Coordinates of C-alpha atoms in Angstrom, one line a residue:
X10 CA -85.5 63.8 -7.9
X11 CA -85.4 67.5 -7.0
X12 CA -82.0 68.7 -8.3
X13 CA -81.8 70.7 -11.4
X14 CA -79.3 69.1 -13.8
X15 CA -77.2 70.5 -16.5
X16 CA -78.2 69.3 -20.0
X17 CA -75.5 68.7 -22.7
X18 CA -75.5 67.7 -26.3
X19 CA -73.5 64.7 -27.3
X20 CA -74.7 63.6 -30.7
X21 CA -76.0 65.2 -33.8
X22 CA -77.6 63.9 -37.0
X23 CA -78.6 66.0 -39.9
X24 CA -80.1 65.6 -43.3
X25 CA -80.3 68.8 -45.5
X26 CA -80.2 70.0 -49.1
X27 CA -76.5 70.8 -48.8
X28 CA -75.4 67.7 -47.1
X29 CA -76.2 64.6 -45.1
X30 CA -74.4 64.0 -41.8
X31 CA -72.7 66.7 -39.8
X32 CA -69.4 66.9 -41.8
X33 CA -71.1 67.2 -45.2
X34 CA -73.6 69.7 -43.8
X35 CA -70.9 71.8 -42.2
X36 CA -68.7 71.8 -45.3
X37 CA -71.7 73.0 -47.3
X38 CA -72.3 75.8 -44.8
X39 CA -68.7 76.8 -44.5
X40 CA -68.3 76.9 -48.3
X41 CA -71.4 79.1 -48.7
X42 CA -73.2 76.5 -50.8
X43 CA -76.8 76.8 -51.8
X44 CA -79.3 73.9 -51.8
X45 CA -81.9 75.9 -53.7
X46 CA -83.0 74.9 -57.2
X47 CA -86.1 74.5 -59.5
X48 CA -88.4 71.8 -58.2
X49 CA -91.1 72.0 -60.9
X50 CA -89.5 68.8 -62.4
X51 CA -90.6 67.0 -59.2
X52 CA -94.0 68.5 -58.4
X53 CA -96.6 70.1 -60.5
X54 CA -96.3 73.8 -60.1
X55 CA -97.7 74.8 -63.4
X56 CA -100.1 77.4 -62.1
X57 CA -98.0 78.4 -59.0
X58 CA -95.8 81.5 -59.1
X59 CA -92.9 80.1 -57.1
X60 CA -91.2 77.1 -58.7
X61 CA -88.1 76.8 -56.5
X62 CA -87.3 75.0 -53.3
X63 CA -84.5 73.3 -51.4
X64 CA -85.1 69.6 -52.0
X65 CA -82.8 66.7 -50.9
X66 CA -82.4 64.9 -54.2
X67 CA -79.8 62.3 -53.1
X68 CA -81.7 61.0 -50.0
X69 CA -82.4 57.3 -50.2
X70 CA -84.4 55.9 -47.2
X71 CA -83.2 52.4 -48.0
X72 CA -79.7 53.4 -46.8
X73 CA -81.2 53.7 -43.3
X74 CA -84.2 51.3 -43.2
X75 CA -85.7 48.4 -45.1
X76 CA -88.2 48.7 -47.9
X77 CA -91.2 47.7 -45.9
X78 CA -90.4 50.2 -43.1
X79 CA -89.8 53.0 -45.6
X80 CA -93.1 52.3 -47.4
X81 CA -95.1 52.8 -44.3
X82 CA -93.5 56.1 -43.4
X83 CA -94.0 59.5 -44.8
X84 CA -91.0 61.4 -46.1
X85 CA -90.6 63.7 -43.0
X86 CA -90.6 60.6 -40.8
X87 CA -88.1 58.9 -43.1
X88 CA -85.8 62.0 -42.8
X89 CA -86.1 62.0 -39.0
X90 CA -85.3 58.3 -38.6
X91 CA -82.3 58.7 -40.8
X92 CA -81.1 61.6 -38.8
X93 CA -81.7 59.8 -35.6
X94 CA -79.5 56.9 -36.7
X95 CA -76.7 59.4 -37.6
X96 CA -77.1 61.2 -34.2
X97 CA -76.9 57.9 -32.2
X98 CA -73.9 56.9 -34.2
X99 CA -72.3 60.3 -33.7
X100 CA -72.9 60.2 -30.0
X101 CA -71.7 56.6 -29.7
X102 CA -74.6 55.8 -27.5
X103 CA -74.7 52.1 -26.9
X104 CA -78.4 51.5 -26.2
X105 CA -77.8 47.9 -25.2
X106 CA -76.2 49.1 -22.0
X107 CA -78.8 51.8 -21.2
X108 CA -82.1 51.9 -19.2
X109 CA -84.5 52.6 -22.1
X110 CA -87.2 53.6 -19.6
X111 CA -84.9 56.7 -19.0
X112 CA -84.6 57.6 -22.6
X113 CA -87.3 59.7 -24.2
X114 CA -88.2 61.4 -27.6
X115 CA -89.6 64.8 -28.4
X116 CA -89.8 65.8 -32.1
X117 CA -91.2 69.0 -33.7
X118 CA -92.8 69.2 -37.0
X119 CA -95.0 72.0 -38.4
X120 CA -97.4 69.9 -40.6
X121 CA -96.6 66.3 -40.5
X122 CA -96.4 64.0 -43.5
X123 CA -98.7 66.0 -45.8
X124 CA -98.3 63.8 -48.8
X125 CA -100.2 61.1 -46.9
X126 CA -103.2 63.6 -46.7
X127 CA -103.1 64.8 -50.3
X128 CA -102.5 61.3 -51.9
X129 CA -105.2 59.6 -49.8
X130 CA -107.7 62.4 -50.4
X131 CA -107.2 62.0 -54.1
X132 CA -107.7 58.3 -53.7
X133 CA -110.9 58.9 -51.8
X134 CA -112.2 61.1 -54.5
X135 CA -111.2 58.9 -57.5
X136 CA -111.5 55.4 -56.1
X137 CA -113.6 55.6 -53.0
X138 CA -113.1 55.0 -49.3
X139 CA -112.2 51.4 -49.7
X140 CA -109.0 52.3 -51.4
X141 CA -107.8 54.7 -48.7
X142 CA -104.6 53.3 -47.1
X143 CA -105.0 51.8 -43.6
X144 CA -101.7 53.5 -42.9
X145 CA -103.0 56.9 -43.7
X146 CA -103.7 58.1 -40.1
X147 CA -100.5 56.9 -38.5
X148 CA -98.5 58.3 -41.4
X149 CA -100.1 61.7 -41.3
X150 CA -100.5 62.5 -37.6
X151 CA -97.7 65.0 -36.5
X152 CA -96.8 62.9 -33.4
X153 CA -96.0 59.9 -35.6
X154 CA -92.4 60.9 -35.9
X155 CA -91.8 60.7 -32.1
X156 CA -93.7 57.4 -31.9
X157 CA -91.8 55.8 -34.8
X158 CA -88.4 56.7 -33.3
X159 CA -89.3 55.3 -30.0
X160 CA -90.5 52.1 -31.7
X161 CA -87.4 51.7 -33.8
X162 CA -85.0 51.9 -30.9
X163 CA -87.3 50.8 -28.0
X164 CA -87.2 54.1 -26.2
X165 CA -89.8 54.1 -23.4
X166 CA -89.3 57.4 -21.7
X167 CA -91.3 60.6 -22.2
X168 CA -92.5 60.7 -25.7
X169 CA -94.5 63.4 -27.6
X170 CA -94.5 65.9 -30.5
X171 CA -94.5 69.6 -30.6
X172 CA -96.4 71.6 -33.3
X173 CA -95.9 75.3 -33.3
X174 CA -95.2 76.1 -37.0
X175 CA -91.6 77.2 -37.6
X176 CA -90.9 77.2 -33.8
X177 CA -91.8 73.5 -33.4
X178 CA -88.3 72.0 -33.1
X179 CA -86.9 74.8 -31.0
X180 CA -89.8 74.0 -28.6
X181 CA -88.9 70.3 -28.8
X182 CA -85.3 71.0 -27.9
X183 CA -86.2 73.2 -24.9
X184 CA -88.9 70.8 -23.6
X185 CA -86.7 67.8 -24.0
X186 CA -84.0 69.5 -22.1
X187 CA -86.5 70.1 -19.3
X188 CA -87.3 66.4 -19.2
X189 CA -83.6 65.8 -18.3
X190 CA -83.2 69.0 -16.2
X191 CA -86.1 68.0 -13.9
X192 CA -85.4 64.3 -13.7
X193 CA -88.0 62.7 -16.0
X194 CA -85.2 61.2 -18.2
X195 CA -81.4 60.8 -18.4
X196 CA -81.2 60.9 -22.2
X197 CA -83.5 62.5 -24.8
X198 CA -83.6 62.1 -28.6
X199 CA -85.0 65.4 -29.9
X200 CA -85.1 67.7 -32.9
X201 CA -87.4 68.4 -35.8
X202 CA -88.3 67.4 -39.3
X203 CA -90.3 68.6 -42.3
X204 CA -91.0 67.8 -45.9
X205 CA -93.9 69.7 -47.5
X206 CA -92.8 69.7 -51.2
X207 CA -96.4 69.4 -52.4
X208 CA -98.4 71.5 -54.8
X209 CA -100.9 72.4 -52.1
X210 CA -98.2 73.7 -49.8
X211 CA -96.5 75.8 -52.4
X212 CA -99.8 77.1 -53.6
X213 CA -100.8 78.1 -50.0
X214 CA -97.6 79.9 -49.2
X215 CA -97.4 81.5 -52.6
X216 CA -101.0 82.9 -52.4
X217 CA -100.0 84.5 -49.1
X218 CA -97.1 86.3 -50.9
X219 CA -94.6 84.5 -48.6
X220 CA -92.5 82.8 -51.2
X221 CA -89.6 84.1 -53.3
X222 CA -90.4 84.0 -57.1
X223 CA -86.8 84.4 -58.2
X224 CA -87.3 81.4 -60.3
X225 CA -84.6 82.2 -62.9
X226 CA -81.9 82.6 -60.2
X227 CA -82.7 79.8 -57.6
X228 CA -79.3 79.9 -55.8
X229 CA -79.7 83.6 -55.2
X230 CA -83.3 83.5 -54.2
X231 CA -83.0 83.2 -50.4
X232 CA -81.5 86.5 -49.4
X233 CA -82.1 87.3 -45.7
X234 CA -81.6 91.0 -44.7
X235 CA -81.0 92.0 -48.3
X236 CA -83.0 95.0 -49.6
X237 CA -84.1 92.9 -52.6
X238 CA -85.5 90.0 -50.7
X239 CA -88.9 88.8 -51.8
X240 CA -89.8 86.0 -49.6
X241 CA -88.6 82.6 -48.3
X242 CA -87.8 79.4 -50.1
X243 CA -89.4 76.1 -48.9
X244 CA -86.8 73.6 -47.8
X245 CA -86.9 70.1 -46.3
X246 CA -84.7 68.3 -43.9
X247 CA -84.3 66.9 -40.4
X248 CA -82.0 67.6 -37.4
X249 CA -81.7 65.3 -34.4
X250 CA -79.8 65.9 -31.2
X251 CA -78.9 63.6 -28.4
X252 CA -79.3 65.3 -25.1
X253 CA -78.0 63.9 -21.8
X254 CA -77.5 65.0 -18.2
X255 CA -74.0 66.2 -17.7
X256 CA -73.4 63.4 -15.2
X257 CA -74.7 60.7 -17.6
X258 CA -72.5 62.0 -20.4
X259 CA -69.3 62.1 -18.2
X260 CA -70.0 58.7 -16.8
X261 CA -69.8 57.2 -20.3
X262 CA -67.0 59.6 -21.4
X263 CA -69.1 61.1 -24.2
X264 CA -67.9 63.9 -26.4
X265 CA -69.8 67.1 -25.4
X266 CA -70.5 69.6 -28.0
X267 CA -72.1 72.2 -25.7
X268 CA -74.6 72.8 -23.0
X269 CA -78.2 73.5 -23.9
X270 CA -78.6 76.0 -21.2
X271 CA -82.1 77.4 -21.7
X272 CA -84.9 78.3 -23.9
X273 CA -87.0 81.4 -23.9
X274 CA -90.7 81.1 -25.2
X275 CA -93.2 83.9 -25.8
X276 CA -96.2 84.7 -28.0
X277 CA -96.8 87.9 -29.9
X278 CA -100.6 87.6 -29.3
X279 CA -101.1 89.8 -32.3
X280 CA -101.4 88.6 -35.9
X281 CA -101.6 85.0 -37.0
X282 CA -98.8 85.3 -39.7
X283 CA -97.2 88.8 -39.4
X284 CA -94.5 89.4 -36.7
X285 CA -94.8 92.1 -34.2
X286 CA -93.5 95.3 -35.9
X287 CA -90.9 96.0 -33.2
X288 CA -90.1 92.4 -32.4
X289 CA -91.3 92.7 -28.8
X290 CA -92.1 89.0 -28.5
X291 CA -88.8 88.0 -30.0
X292 CA -86.9 90.3 -27.7
X293 CA -88.6 88.8 -24.7
X294 CA -87.9 85.3 -25.8
X295 CA -84.2 86.0 -26.2
X296 CA -84.2 87.9 -22.8
X297 CA -85.9 85.0 -21.1
X298 CA -83.2 82.6 -22.5
X299 CA -80.5 84.8 -21.2
X300 CA -82.0 85.2 -17.8
X301 CA -82.7 81.5 -17.3
X302 CA -79.1 80.7 -18.2
X303 CA -77.7 83.5 -16.0
X304 CA -76.0 85.1 -19.1
X305 CA -75.5 88.8 -19.6
X306 CA -76.3 90.2 -23.0
X307 CA -72.6 91.2 -23.6
X308 CA -71.5 87.6 -23.2
X309 CA -73.3 86.5 -26.3
X310 CA -71.0 86.0 -29.3
X311 CA -73.3 84.8 -32.1
X312 CA -77.0 84.6 -33.0
X313 CA -78.3 82.1 -35.6
X314 CA -81.2 84.2 -36.8
X315 CA -84.6 83.1 -37.8
X316 CA -83.9 85.3 -40.9
X317 CA -86.4 84.0 -43.4
X318 CA -85.9 86.7 -46.0
X319 CA -89.5 88.0 -45.7
X320 CA -89.7 91.9 -45.8
X321 CA -91.3 92.2 -42.4
X322 CA -89.7 89.4 -40.5
X323 CA -86.0 90.4 -41.0
X324 CA -86.7 93.9 -39.9
X325 CA -88.6 92.8 -36.8
X326 CA -85.8 90.4 -35.7
X327 CA -83.2 93.0 -36.3
X328 CA -85.1 95.5 -34.1
X329 CA -85.6 92.8 -31.4
X330 CA -81.9 92.2 -31.3
X331 CA -81.0 95.9 -31.1
X332 CA -83.5 96.6 -28.4
X333 CA -82.2 93.7 -26.3
X334 CA -78.5 94.0 -26.8
X335 CA -78.1 97.8 -27.2
X336 CA -74.6 98.7 -28.3
X337 CA -73.5 95.1 -28.1
X338 CA -75.8 94.3 -31.0
X339 CA -73.2 95.8 -33.3
X340 CA -70.4 93.7 -31.8
X341 CA -72.0 90.2 -32.0
X342 CA -72.4 88.2 -35.2
X343 CA -75.7 87.3 -36.7
X344 CA -76.3 85.0 -39.7
X345 CA -79.1 83.1 -41.3
X346 CA -78.4 79.7 -42.6
X347 CA -81.8 79.7 -44.4
X348 CA -79.9 81.6 -47.1
X349 CA -78.3 78.3 -47.9
X350 CA -80.9 75.6 -47.1
X351 CA -84.2 77.4 -47.4
X352 CA -86.8 77.4 -44.7
X353 CA -87.3 73.9 -43.2
X354 CA -90.4 75.1 -41.4
X355 CA -90.9 72.7 -38.4
X356 CA -87.4 71.3 -38.9
X357 CA -85.7 74.6 -39.0
X358 CA -84.9 75.1 -35.4
X359 CA -83.2 71.8 -34.9
X360 CA -81.1 72.1 -38.1
X361 CA -80.2 75.6 -37.2
X362 CA -79.3 74.5 -33.6
X363 CA -76.9 72.1 -35.2
X364 CA -75.4 74.8 -37.3
X365 CA -74.9 76.9 -34.2
X366 CA -73.4 74.0 -32.3
X367 CA -70.9 73.4 -35.2
X368 CA -70.0 77.1 -35.0
X369 CA -69.2 76.7 -31.3
X370 CA -67.4 73.5 -31.9
X371 CA -65.3 74.5 -35.0
X372 CA -64.8 78.1 -34.3
X373 CA -66.2 79.3 -37.7
X374 CA -69.3 81.4 -38.3
X375 CA -71.6 80.2 -41.1
X376 CA -72.4 83.1 -43.6
X377 CA -75.6 84.7 -44.8
X378 CA -75.1 84.3 -48.5
X379 CA -76.8 86.5 -51.2
X380 CA -76.4 89.6 -49.0
X381 CA -75.5 91.9 -51.8
X382 CA -77.6 95.1 -51.1
X383 CA -78.2 95.3 -47.3
X384 CA -81.5 96.7 -46.2
X385 CA -80.8 100.0 -44.4
X386 CA -83.2 98.8 -41.6
X387 CA -81.0 95.7 -41.2
X388 CA -77.7 97.1 -40.2
X389 CA -76.0 94.5 -38.0
X390 CA -73.1 92.2 -38.8
X391 CA -74.8 89.3 -40.7
X392 CA -71.5 87.6 -41.7
X393 CA -72.2 88.4 -45.3
X394 CA -71.4 85.9 -48.0
X395 CA -68.3 84.2 -46.6
X396 CA -67.7 82.2 -43.4
X397 CA -65.1 83.5 -41.1
X398 CA -63.2 82.3 -38.0
X399 CA -64.5 83.4 -34.6
X400 CA -64.3 82.2 -31.0
X401 CA -67.8 81.5 -30.0
X402 CA -68.6 80.5 -26.4
X403 CA -72.2 81.6 -26.0
X404 CA -74.8 81.6 -28.8
X405 CA -78.5 82.0 -29.3
X406 CA -80.6 80.3 -32.0
X407 CA -84.0 81.9 -32.9
X408 CA -87.1 80.4 -34.3
X409 CA -90.4 82.2 -34.8
X410 CA -93.5 80.8 -36.2
X411 CA -96.9 81.6 -37.6
X412 CA -99.3 81.9 -34.7
X413 CA -97.0 84.4 -33.0
X414 CA -94.8 81.7 -31.5
X415 CA -91.3 83.0 -30.4
X416 CA -88.5 80.8 -29.2
X417 CA -84.8 81.2 -28.5
X418 CA -82.4 78.5 -27.3
X419 CA -79.1 79.4 -25.6
X420 CA -76.1 77.1 -26.2
X421 CA -72.7 77.5 -24.5
X422 CA -69.5 75.7 -24.2
X423 CA -68.8 73.6 -21.1

């Protein structure tokens, strides 16, 4: 099959700290809710400076799977399977009538089910190797999520995982789209997931100086582009999207949210954790997405920013936008939903893509909350503190990761 096909999004499922399912998630975004709170009642953070996170307290895996299945899955896999079920229901995809050899799965995650590692290592030290779980390896491996989804629904098409830190699920979306675009599949289940609410993870990020320590004001802690930002907030969640060829979607009369038109991918090739000072890799990734989709810079209406609230990252991304878009940078809207749900790491790109899709679909821009004292170096329209109506036809969603990974996906209305 040699033709290049258009790829559209027909189903979305999302599990986040401000809502489960697209409607609850969108309501939380539109109302400017914060999912950030103290988490030291859940995990031991006694000697860790940062004690806040965006944790999903009302998630019950037994609403989506039986007890035996849940027991053999790590939390990030549980979140992903739950989001997949929601996405399939939302897309009204009747798998009984589909060729499952032509349906694939690509899922991004930054770390995998880290609790499987920490818990089994403790068991090894305290009780010996004979007490390590036989499910440890299949629970921990980052590609487990894609495998578990294919097993649950019998999907036999292309199947793999992407691991590129905070760019993981954006890469998953772009590569899954290419599976359809170039004829390897007709439908793809794709997205990302992450749950790393463990003392080890918090301690590691905190020792780097990456986390906010605004412990006494958790809801105000994640403040992208604000002069008083002091780092990101660890979040958890999953976002799953159903991608189809345009022909396949129309043949079954599916509701089409938007076209996933392209992805741009680059590397900074500089520092393992710090972004390029001028955002050159980010600029090139966004430019690549525009060029591959045949979109002019002035056609872009909205950018869902990576916007982590780190001192260097927000300035670098702002510079990248201004260098690429020139005068138009001051006419388009930019916002960071991490201000509300924290940083979902490997799951961030997928959940933020869903937020971007909802902005296109509902004509409302999600806000950047906690933007009270704008950084003079961050002088764009970040939709501060309150959602607002807007007609959005073309949007970018950015995700950048440790390792110098840069990704930007372009979504547009059909």
